[in-house]
Tab-separated table of C-alpha atoms in Angstrom:
chain	number	residue	atom	x	y	z
A	16	LEU	CA	-29.429	88.074	41.890
A	17	ASP	CA	-33.033	88.524	40.819
A	18	PHE	CA	-34.442	90.520	37.922
A	19	SER	CA	-37.879	92.014	37.424
A	20	VAL	CA	-39.637	94.534	35.198
A	21	ASP	CA	-42.343	95.050	37.819
A	22	LYS	CA	-41.774	97.962	40.227
A	23	LYS	CA	-43.790	96.078	42.851
A	24	ALA	CA	-40.739	93.855	43.296
A	25	LEU	CA	-39.098	96.832	45.043
A	26	VAL	CA	-41.668	97.281	47.810
A	27	ASP	CA	-39.552	95.683	50.563
A	28	CYS	CA	-36.091	96.907	49.489
A	29	ASP	CA	-33.981	98.828	52.012
A	30	ILE	CA	-32.144	100.953	49.438
A	31	ILE	CA	-33.061	101.552	45.799
A	32	VAL	CA	-30.528	102.958	43.324
A	33	GLU	CA	-32.187	104.495	40.261
A	34	ALA	CA	-30.288	104.728	36.964
A	35	ILE	CA	-32.980	105.506	34.395
A	36	VAL	CA	-32.719	108.072	31.581
A	37	GLU	CA	-31.208	111.474	32.498
A	38	ASP	CA	-34.415	113.456	32.112
A	39	LEU	CA	-36.274	115.086	34.998
A	40	ASN	CA	-39.520	114.828	33.010
A	41	VAL	CA	-39.127	111.058	33.350
A	42	LYS	CA	-37.535	110.883	36.790
A	43	ILE	CA	-40.038	113.110	38.618
A	44	PRO	CA	-43.150	111.007	37.854
A	45	PHE	CA	-41.085	107.863	38.426
A	46	TYR	CA	-40.263	108.967	41.970
A	47	LYS	CA	-43.801	110.127	42.689
A	48	ASN	CA	-44.986	106.623	41.880
A	49	LEU	CA	-42.118	104.844	43.626
A	50	GLY	CA	-42.575	106.857	46.812
A	51	GLN	CA	-46.137	105.619	47.143
A	52	LEU	CA	-45.187	102.026	46.362
A	53	VAL	CA	-42.115	101.260	48.486
A	54	LYS	CA	-41.982	100.895	52.275
A	55	PRO	CA	-41.506	104.301	53.946
A	56	GLU	CA	-38.195	103.489	55.652
A	57	ALA	CA	-36.436	102.654	52.351
A	58	ILE	CA	-33.727	104.985	51.080
A	59	PHE	CA	-33.910	106.240	47.490
A	60	ALA	CA	-30.615	107.001	45.716
A	61	SER	CA	-30.367	108.524	42.254
A	62	ASN	CA	-27.336	107.691	40.122
A	63	THR	CA	-27.732	110.911	38.119
A	64	SER	CA	-24.477	112.580	37.108
A	65	SER	CA	-25.798	116.109	36.703
A	66	LEU	CA	-29.460	116.594	37.674
A	67	ALA	CA	-30.672	118.283	40.861
A	68	ILE	CA	-31.207	115.764	43.652
A	69	THR	CA	-33.563	118.073	45.576
A	70	LYS	CA	-36.194	118.112	42.827
A	71	MET	CA	-36.367	114.314	42.768
A	72	ALA	CA	-36.273	114.089	46.556
A	73	LEU	CA	-39.293	116.366	46.953
A	74	ALA	CA	-41.200	114.459	44.273
A	75	SER	CA	-40.581	111.173	46.094
A	76	GLY	CA	-42.444	112.208	49.245
A	77	ARG	CA	-39.479	111.113	51.388
A	78	ALA	CA	-36.927	113.881	50.977
A	79	ASP	CA	-35.338	112.971	54.310
A	80	ARG	CA	-34.453	109.509	52.955
A	81	PHE	CA	-33.293	110.577	49.506
A	82	VAL	CA	-29.670	110.954	48.367
A	83	GLY	CA	-27.611	111.076	45.218
A	84	LEU	CA	-25.313	108.106	44.684
A	85	HIS	CA	-23.241	108.656	41.562
A	86	PHE	CA	-21.269	105.647	40.321
A	87	PHE	CA	-18.662	106.180	37.592
A	88	ASN	CA	-18.372	104.152	34.393
A	89	PRO	CA	-17.205	101.515	33.974
A	90	VAL	CA	-18.628	100.725	37.418
A	91	GLN	CA	-16.657	97.494	37.818
A	92	LEU	CA	-13.362	99.392	37.405
A	93	MET	CA	-13.948	102.894	38.781
A	94	LYS	CA	-13.539	103.050	42.551
A	95	LEU	CA	-15.255	106.363	43.260
A	96	THR	CA	-18.802	107.147	44.273
A	97	GLU	CA	-20.176	110.599	45.028
A	98	VAL	CA	-22.787	110.609	47.799
A	99	ILE	CA	-24.934	113.733	47.609
A	100	ARG	CA	-27.043	115.198	50.362
A	101	THR	CA	-29.719	117.865	50.118
A	102	GLU	CA	-30.877	120.225	52.862
A	103	HIS	CA	-33.663	117.702	53.528
A	104	THR	CA	-31.518	114.541	53.804
A	105	ALA	CA	-31.485	112.970	57.254
A	106	PRO	CA	-27.907	112.451	58.541
A	107	ALA	CA	-28.629	108.805	59.378
A	108	ALA	CA	-29.830	108.059	55.843
A	109	PHE	CA	-26.807	109.801	54.382
A	110	GLU	CA	-24.325	107.911	56.562
A	111	LEU	CA	-26.051	104.592	55.920
A	112	THR	CA	-25.759	105.155	52.165
A	113	LYS	CA	-22.056	105.954	52.484
A	114	GLN	CA	-21.507	102.803	54.549
A	115	TRP	CA	-23.344	100.715	51.964
A	116	SER	CA	-21.296	102.239	49.144
A	117	ASP	CA	-18.067	101.544	51.017
A	118	SER	CA	-19.186	97.939	51.582
A	119	LEU	CA	-19.158	97.516	47.787
A	120	GLY	CA	-15.435	98.264	47.759
A	121	LYS	CA	-15.904	101.863	46.621
A	122	THR	CA	-14.322	105.019	47.950
A	123	SER	CA	-17.080	107.518	48.628
A	124	VAL	CA	-16.880	111.298	48.803
A	125	SER	CA	-19.557	113.602	50.206
A	126	CYS	CA	-21.045	116.564	48.398
A	127	GLY	CA	-23.955	118.960	48.630
A	128	ASP	CA	-26.548	119.251	45.876
A	129	THR	CA	-24.540	121.456	43.517
A	130	PRO	CA	-24.707	121.118	39.696
A	131	GLY	CA	-22.542	118.188	38.607
A	132	PHE	CA	-21.494	117.466	42.214
A	133	ILE	CA	-17.678	117.385	42.487
A	134	VAL	CA	-16.285	115.605	39.446
A	135	ASN	CA	-18.580	116.883	36.707
A	136	ARG	CA	-18.795	120.376	38.229
A	137	LEU	CA	-15.038	120.634	37.610
A	138	LEU	CA	-14.747	118.411	34.555
A	139	VAL	CA	-17.549	119.544	32.235
A	140	PRO	CA	-16.673	123.273	32.334
A	141	ALA	CA	-13.038	122.273	31.690
A	142	ILE	CA	-14.164	120.333	28.616
A	143	ALA	CA	-16.074	123.392	27.418
A	144	GLN	CA	-13.032	125.625	27.939
A	145	GLY	CA	-10.852	123.241	25.950
A	146	ILE	CA	-13.326	123.335	23.069
A	147	LEU	CA	-13.496	127.131	23.242
A	148	MET	CA	-9.696	127.366	22.981
A	149	VAL	CA	-9.866	125.359	19.767
A	150	GLU	CA	-12.741	127.485	18.465
A	151	ARG	CA	-10.732	130.672	19.070
A	152	GLY	CA	-7.724	129.236	17.247
A	153	GLU	CA	-5.530	129.394	20.343
A	154	ALA	CA	-4.549	125.707	20.173
A	155	THR	CA	-5.382	122.619	18.145
A	156	VAL	CA	-7.483	119.711	19.356
A	157	LEU	CA	-4.378	117.563	19.635
A	158	ASP	CA	-2.352	120.218	21.460
A	159	VAL	CA	-5.083	120.834	24.057
A	160	ASP	CA	-5.408	117.127	24.756
A	161	THR	CA	-1.650	116.482	24.801
A	162	ALA	CA	-1.125	119.396	27.186
A	163	MET	CA	-3.670	118.104	29.684
A	164	ARG	CA	-2.397	114.530	29.488
A	165	LEU	CA	1.275	115.331	29.911
A	166	GLY	CA	1.011	118.562	31.872
A	167	ALA	CA	-1.854	117.773	34.232
A	168	GLY	CA	-1.584	113.988	34.345
A	169	HIS	CA	-5.062	113.373	32.956
A	170	PRO	CA	-5.551	109.921	31.379
A	171	MET	CA	-7.143	111.563	28.334
A	172	GLY	CA	-7.507	115.134	27.175
A	173	PRO	CA	-10.772	117.104	27.445
A	174	LEU	CA	-11.788	116.806	23.787
A	175	THR	CA	-11.021	113.085	23.670
A	176	LEU	CA	-13.077	112.728	26.841
A	177	ALA	CA	-15.965	114.727	25.379
A	178	ASP	CA	-16.017	112.418	22.357
A	179	TYR	CA	-15.727	109.352	24.585
A	180	VAL	CA	-18.627	110.367	26.847
A	181	GLY	CA	-20.739	111.536	23.906
A	182	LEU	CA	-21.046	115.065	22.576
A	183	ASP	CA	-24.812	114.845	22.916
A	184	THR	CA	-24.399	114.037	26.613
A	185	CYS	CA	-22.003	116.957	27.118
A	186	LEU	CA	-24.397	119.291	25.310
A	187	SER	CA	-27.370	118.108	27.361
A	188	ILE	CA	-25.522	118.764	30.619
A	189	LEU	CA	-24.274	122.203	29.597
A	190	GLU	CA	-27.599	123.341	28.173
A	191	GLY	CA	-29.340	122.196	31.344
A	192	TRP	CA	-26.908	124.120	33.528
A	193	THR	CA	-26.912	127.299	31.434
A	194	GLY	CA	-30.702	127.247	31.369
A	195	GLU	CA	-31.007	126.877	35.134
A	196	PHE	CA	-28.027	129.043	36.103
A	197	PRO	CA	-27.754	131.713	33.393
A	198	ASN	CA	-25.550	133.973	35.522
A	199	GLU	CA	-22.900	131.350	36.274
A	200	PRO	CA	-19.882	132.264	34.095
A	201	ALA	CA	-18.420	128.749	34.329
A	202	PHE	CA	-21.368	127.336	32.402
A	203	VAL	CA	-21.111	128.025	28.669
A	204	VAL	CA	-22.030	126.032	25.558
A	205	PRO	CA	-19.429	126.091	22.752
A	206	GLU	CA	-21.021	126.662	19.364
A	207	SER	CA	-19.032	123.871	17.711
A	208	LEU	CA	-20.489	121.430	20.246
A	209	ARG	CA	-24.002	122.416	19.180
A	210	GLU	CA	-23.059	122.122	15.517
A	211	LYS	CA	-21.529	118.671	15.850
A	212	VAL	CA	-24.541	117.305	17.720
A	213	ARG	CA	-26.868	118.897	15.150
A	214	ALA	CA	-24.890	117.123	12.410
A	215	GLY	CA	-24.981	113.769	14.209
A	216	ARG	CA	-21.261	113.905	14.995
A	217	LEU	CA	-21.563	112.587	18.532
A	218	GLY	CA	-18.011	111.364	19.106
A	219	ARG	CA	-17.066	107.758	19.787
A	220	LYS	CA	-20.608	106.420	19.485
A	221	SER	CA	-21.016	107.746	15.922
A	222	GLY	CA	-17.375	107.380	14.857
A	223	HIS	CA	-16.917	111.118	14.348
A	224	GLY	CA	-16.664	114.101	16.680
A	225	TYR	CA	-13.620	116.191	17.479
A	226	TYR	CA	-11.770	113.007	16.503
A	227	THR	CA	-12.440	110.189	14.109
A	228	TRP	CA	-12.847	106.888	15.939
A	229	ASP	CA	-12.332	103.201	15.256
A	230	GLY	CA	-14.503	101.564	17.885
A	231	ASP	CA	-13.209	102.795	21.251
A	232	LYS	CA	-9.944	104.144	19.804
A	233	PRO	CA	-9.497	107.762	18.640
A	234	ILE	CA	-7.590	107.740	15.339
A	235	ALA	CA	-6.896	111.385	14.565
A	236	PRO	CA	-8.420	114.839	15.058
A	237	SER	CA	-11.322	115.383	12.682
A	238	SER	CA	-10.478	117.173	9.437
A	239	GLU	CA	-14.006	118.593	9.240
A	240	PRO	CA	-14.533	122.296	9.961
A	241	LEU	CA	-15.720	123.151	13.477
A	242	PHE	CA	-18.676	125.195	12.218
């Protein structure tokens, strides 16, 4: 395994998986540069969990050889990958990426370029709805999470998961979606999520969110007011 901080080291790669910061203002110029640098037959694959693949594909100058390839954290334990195609993706490039993903011992699923792909398109709005139930006083944080663990078989409830992922990450995804798709009723930003991020209560990473945390372990629902 070789390491380099020089993008020129990528010029002869057959497939390049990008996992830089989740910001199109960074990714777009990155792909414009990379597309001019790397051999034309190489496949580009973005590991983004929520950003539009098509925008990056067009910026790269090789939209026919551009896919999304979303690995799940922790990568060494999670078996799933989402392989995302755009209307420009060549079938051969898409199938080759799936075969390569499968060769890593992953189970790959196919998806079009929809916001959040499969998992996050279902999961993030569900997190938001759980938070909204708490905001409306319909259920407590603990009751929402217990219900989804024991009633739906989820390994952790939606508010625990939001804290675990990072409330700032959840907010960034939801604000991006609501900004781009303002008429989609599934995309909504809970006000308490905004308030917690504004206050630096980011969940597990800060020790406080909808729960208080001790390292990677949630201790108890936060006693702080939602707003």
